[in-house]
Amino acid sequence: MPQMTAEPTPSTETAVRLDICGAGSLVRALVALNLLLALLVLLQWPQGEGRIGALLLLSWVEPAALLWLALMCMTQRLWRLRGAAAVLVVAMALGAFSALGLNLLVQPLFDALAPRAAQQPWQAALAGAALALVFVHYLQLRARAFTPIDMQARLSELQSRIRPHFLFNTLNAASALVREQPERAETVLDDLAELFRASVGKPGTLVTLEQEMDLARRYLDIESVRFGERMRVQWQVDDTLLQIRIPALTLQPLVENAVRHGVERSSRRVQIDIDVARRLGQIEVTVRNDLPALSDTPPPRRHGTGTALRNIRQRLHLLYDIAAEVDQGEVVEDGLARWRARLRLPL
């Protein structure tokens, strides 16, 4: 099926990409800050009073960074749809405020233990603003650098999802039903139209889990015309997650992958299990399917095999950074080899 084609507006692009509150941004900020602090400590360690000053510096700089990140997250509704310059101004102001506040808290310790190593309040505020400027500008440059990858992922996904043989098979199945089961033929065509309608939606569109499940069910209904009793599907879903919003076209490609490489390649009945659960503060979607028997002769390998999952991974990385995960591989359940594709998204 074709993936999304419309281009996002600049404000949407900034809001999606500049994710200061994401786990990846937090890790990068703390790693960079600690490397900088380690360098400062090494430079000041040979000096007697400098050692105490370096340790006191550690006592307030990292908490100030965490405070800045928290303030940026709390105020993101004010700046996330603004231009790049406005975001930098807000980040610098909050950086100066955080550094100044924490510095004033430990200033009495500096005065008592290492007066010569103490920083003036204006120096702390300036350092906080400068570090905030550097970090946010880095995130903005990173977002722009990822734009070509985003475009390539969308175009590659579009190419892999327009599958003429799927359209051909669906239309053939519908035409075969027209005379004997006209109502079912109409349903098949309606499902096909809905799949295409969803596929050409706006990039980055969020839909409810319930809507995404409905799309996957429509796809399975179409394929059931072809495979009949050879395909058996079982759902297990946490109903409390149905209204959670997730990126469009994340579940349906996993289900299609199970059909193409499980049911389509097998001469016997294939079980597909679709589980949606809440685990460790994340939505976990798991799609498992029986593997074809060794005696089965697989159909010719078509272009695009595995591409859908790679592109889901790219899209989720752009949206959630390291907070989302997609993996697949062979697992053994009750002594039987099965294929599992798993998706984890932050709540």
XYZ file of C-alpha atoms in Angstrom:
347
model
C 0.000 0.000 0.000
C 1.283 3.518 -0.626
C 2.677 5.329 2.353
C 2.112 8.968 3.221
C 2.999 11.479 0.527
C 2.062 14.984 1.651
C 4.800 17.133 3.142
C 4.514 18.490 6.665
C 4.484 22.145 7.435
C 7.640 23.660 8.950
C 5.998 24.075 12.320
C 4.960 20.420 12.399
C 8.461 19.395 11.341
C 10.022 21.380 14.199
C 7.531 20.094 16.732
C 8.167 16.491 15.798
C 11.936 16.632 15.427
C 13.095 18.976 18.199
C 12.277 16.542 20.969
C 14.133 17.914 23.978
C 11.980 15.822 26.307
C 12.856 12.528 24.641
C 15.100 9.932 26.221
C 17.681 10.387 23.471
C 18.007 14.111 24.138
C 18.324 13.519 27.877
C 21.097 10.967 27.364
C 22.973 13.188 24.911
C 22.732 16.233 27.178
C 23.979 14.404 30.264
C 26.790 12.603 28.430
C 28.055 15.822 26.828
C 27.797 17.731 30.108
C 29.631 15.063 32.092
C 32.418 14.917 29.521
C 32.789 18.695 29.791
C 32.784 18.550 33.584
C 35.361 15.756 33.572
C 37.631 17.914 31.410
C 37.231 20.893 33.751
C 37.987 18.730 36.795
C 41.148 17.362 35.171
C 42.318 20.874 34.332
C 41.767 22.168 37.882
C 42.801 19.045 39.816
C 46.537 19.887 40.138
C 45.624 23.060 42.049
C 44.899 22.707 45.733
C 41.846 24.920 46.078
C 40.925 24.126 42.491
C 40.098 20.557 43.487
C 37.490 21.718 45.974
C 36.139 24.197 43.449
C 35.869 21.467 40.828
C 33.928 19.219 43.190
C 31.627 22.087 44.152
C 31.113 22.772 40.461
C 29.910 19.193 40.029
C 27.429 19.703 42.859
C 25.362 22.288 41.004
C 26.002 22.100 37.245
C 24.331 18.745 36.595
C 21.252 19.556 38.746
C 21.031 22.843 36.838
C 21.035 20.922 33.550
C 18.272 18.622 34.778
C 16.274 21.648 35.946
C 16.702 23.239 32.511
C 15.496 20.092 30.751
C 12.483 19.919 33.070
C 11.608 23.578 32.434
C 11.957 23.119 28.675
C 9.585 20.164 28.812
C 7.087 22.022 30.992
C 7.033 25.007 28.639
C 7.208 23.156 25.322
C 3.652 24.146 24.406
C 4.852 27.754 24.363
C 7.870 27.256 22.113
C 7.466 24.051 20.117
C 5.501 25.698 17.286
C 7.650 28.837 17.205
C 10.502 29.542 14.840
C 14.062 28.379 15.445
C 15.192 31.782 16.772
C 12.356 31.920 19.319
C 13.244 28.438 20.565
C 16.858 29.500 21.048
C 15.821 32.592 23.021
C 13.573 30.568 25.332
C 16.269 27.913 25.801
C 18.919 30.511 26.660
C 16.639 32.313 29.119
C 15.760 29.088 30.920
C 19.408 27.997 30.827
C 20.509 31.240 32.467
C 17.728 30.979 35.062
C 18.577 27.358 35.954
C 22.312 27.961 36.221
C 21.862 31.157 38.230
C 19.425 29.555 40.659
C 21.565 26.499 41.403
C 24.733 28.569 41.576
C 23.219 30.862 44.207
C 22.276 27.810 46.282
C 25.879 26.579 46.502
C 27.512 30.017 46.629
C 27.883 29.899 50.442
C 29.876 26.669 50.105
C 32.198 28.272 47.568
C 32.702 31.283 49.844
C 33.567 29.029 52.774
C 35.686 26.333 51.090
C 37.054 27.726 47.837
C 36.485 31.469 47.552
C 38.937 31.887 44.684
C 37.147 29.207 42.638
C 33.708 30.749 43.117
C 31.857 31.946 40.039
C 30.096 35.255 39.918
C 26.322 34.942 39.399
C 26.573 36.603 36.008
C 29.222 34.079 34.973
C 26.967 31.169 35.924
C 24.012 32.685 34.072
C 26.138 33.326 30.987
C 27.510 29.773 31.048
C 24.003 28.337 31.400
C 22.703 30.387 28.491
C 25.688 29.451 26.323
C 25.379 25.722 27.003
C 21.639 25.840 26.325
C 22.302 27.679 23.055
C 24.869 25.108 21.939
C 22.712 22.104 22.814
C 19.483 23.369 21.229
C 21.342 24.515 18.126
C 22.861 21.027 17.904
C 19.368 19.504 18.060
C 18.189 21.861 15.322
C 21.130 20.955 13.094
C 20.507 17.283 13.770
C 16.859 17.698 12.790
C 17.836 19.324 9.508
C 20.437 16.646 8.850
C 17.790 13.956 9.259
C 15.452 15.564 6.734
C 16.964 13.739 3.696
C 16.752 10.454 5.599
C 13.110 11.207 6.362
C 12.389 11.838 2.688
C 14.258 8.721 1.632
C 12.368 6.637 4.177
C 9.017 7.949 2.932
C 9.874 7.430 -0.730
C 11.297 3.970 -0.121
C 8.255 3.052 1.918
C 5.992 4.389 -0.820
C 7.777 2.294 -3.413
C 7.658 -0.858 -1.291
C 4.013 -0.390 -0.306
C 2.627 0.071 -3.815
C 2.410 -3.618 -4.561
C 0.743 -4.254 -7.897
C 0.312 -7.952 -7.151
C -1.698 -7.139 -3.996
C -3.975 -4.808 -5.937
C -4.249 -7.368 -8.737
C -5.097 -10.198 -6.322
C -7.664 -8.070 -4.479
C -9.435 -7.010 -7.656
C -9.411 -10.601 -8.909
C -10.898 -11.788 -5.626
C -13.569 -9.094 -5.747
C -14.479 -9.899 -9.347
C -14.806 -13.579 -8.464
C -17.277 -12.660 -5.716
C -19.399 -10.268 -7.758
C -21.863 -12.840 -9.060
C -22.131 -15.191 -6.101
C -21.470 -12.837 -3.160
C -21.930 -9.259 -4.395
C -22.186 -7.838 -0.880
C -18.861 -9.350 0.116
C -17.285 -8.097 -3.115
C -18.468 -4.604 -2.226
C -16.989 -4.978 1.261
C -13.633 -6.039 -0.186
C -13.531 -2.976 -2.437
C -14.552 -0.720 0.458
C -11.729 -2.166 2.570
C -9.262 -1.648 -0.266
C -10.369 1.968 -0.675
C -9.968 2.556 3.067
C -6.447 1.147 2.998
C -5.436 3.467 0.179
C -7.132 6.432 1.835
C -5.181 5.865 5.043
C -1.950 5.324 3.134
C -1.989 8.725 1.450
C -2.615 10.644 4.657
C -0.449 13.438 5.982
C 3.041 12.363 7.150
C 3.355 12.059 10.906
C -0.401 11.670 11.365
C -1.376 10.218 14.729
C -4.401 7.945 14.951
C -5.933 6.013 17.807
C -4.869 2.444 18.356
C -8.475 1.456 17.672
C -8.314 3.079 14.217
C -5.017 1.387 13.440
C -6.472 -1.964 14.483
C -9.487 -1.369 12.252
C -7.160 -0.778 9.311
C -5.285 -4.010 10.052
C -8.581 -5.907 10.282
C -9.651 -4.538 6.901
C -6.415 -5.780 5.396
C -6.921 -9.213 6.978
C -10.497 -9.337 5.679
C -9.199 -8.762 2.156
C -6.576 -11.481 2.487
C -9.094 -13.903 3.994
C -10.844 -13.978 0.608
C -7.661 -15.407 -0.893
C -6.552 -17.735 1.867
C -9.798 -18.727 3.584
C -9.207 -21.391 6.248
C -5.446 -21.302 5.690
C -5.250 -18.127 7.785
C -6.357 -17.939 11.388
C -6.019 -14.695 13.354
C -6.284 -14.191 17.096
C -6.263 -10.790 18.822
C -5.399 -10.066 22.434
C -5.673 -6.348 23.195
C -5.609 -4.263 26.359
C -8.832 -2.270 25.946
C -7.488 0.589 28.066
C -5.073 1.428 25.233
C -7.632 1.764 22.443
C -7.719 5.580 22.532
C -3.951 6.013 22.787
C -2.636 7.836 19.713
C 0.116 6.217 17.671
C 1.662 6.960 14.243
C -0.538 5.852 11.361
C 0.405 2.692 9.475
C 2.525 1.063 12.149
C 0.424 -2.020 12.958
C -0.896 -2.869 9.483
C 2.580 -3.365 7.922
C 3.477 -5.814 10.714
C 0.314 -7.790 10.008
C 0.974 -7.711 6.272
C 4.491 -8.960 6.905
C 3.051 -11.961 8.789
C 0.677 -12.752 5.921
C 3.257 -12.397 3.172
C 5.961 -14.453 4.839
C 3.786 -16.832 6.835
C 0.463 -17.596 5.192
C 1.513 -16.893 1.612
C 4.530 -19.195 1.864
C 2.789 -22.074 3.611
C 0.522 -24.829 2.302
C -1.028 -25.475 5.714
C -3.047 -23.413 8.155
C -1.060 -20.579 9.699
C -1.858 -18.989 13.035
C -1.284 -15.235 13.397
C -1.360 -13.842 16.940
C -1.613 -10.087 17.463
C -1.040 -8.870 21.026
C -1.247 -5.282 22.248
C -0.267 -4.668 25.862
C 1.096 -2.070 28.261
C 4.567 -2.950 29.534
C 7.008 -0.790 31.484
C 5.314 2.450 30.505
C 5.213 1.562 26.817
C 2.762 0.161 24.293
C 4.047 -3.185 23.089
C 2.590 -4.573 19.863
C 3.595 -8.119 18.990
C 2.668 -9.979 15.805
C 3.618 -13.660 15.650
C 3.026 -16.140 12.859
C 3.782 -19.795 12.191
C 6.711 -20.428 9.889
C 6.260 -22.484 6.709
C 7.193 -26.145 6.925
C 10.463 -27.206 5.332
C 8.474 -29.168 2.761
C 6.688 -26.030 1.563
C 7.991 -24.531 -1.651
C 8.176 -20.786 -1.082
C 6.899 -18.463 -3.793
C 9.435 -16.286 -5.609
C 10.948 -13.682 -3.331
C 9.482 -10.299 -4.242
C 11.179 -6.935 -4.106
C 10.615 -5.129 -0.829
C 10.911 -8.069 1.539
C 11.818 -6.671 4.951
C 11.696 -3.094 3.682
C 8.447 -2.277 5.479
C 9.907 -3.015 8.919
C 13.086 -1.094 8.163
C 11.048 1.919 7.136
C 8.834 1.690 10.218
C 12.025 1.712 12.264
C 13.286 4.804 10.421
C 10.001 6.659 10.803
C 9.760 5.870 14.511
C 13.364 6.890 15.056
C 12.593 10.253 13.499
C 9.482 10.659 15.648
C 10.641 9.194 18.974
C 14.432 8.891 18.718
C 15.564 6.022 20.982
C 12.258 5.850 22.888
C 10.693 3.555 20.242
C 11.918 0.156 19.123
C 11.127 -2.349 16.374
C 12.622 -5.816 16.218
C 11.899 -9.115 14.550
C 13.248 -12.632 14.661
C 12.532 -16.308 15.034
C 11.231 -17.566 18.388
C 10.243 -20.992 19.695
C 6.834 -21.424 21.348
C 5.690 -24.812 22.632
C 8.385 -26.457 20.553
C 7.263 -24.745 17.326
C 9.298 -22.204 15.388
C 7.468 -18.932 14.842
C 8.322 -15.496 13.504
C 7.832 -12.494 15.778
C 7.739 -8.800 14.911
C 7.561 -6.497 17.917
C 6.966 -2.772 18.219
C 7.399 -0.642 21.343
C 6.158 2.942 21.579
C 6.255 5.383 24.507
C 2.918 6.194 26.112
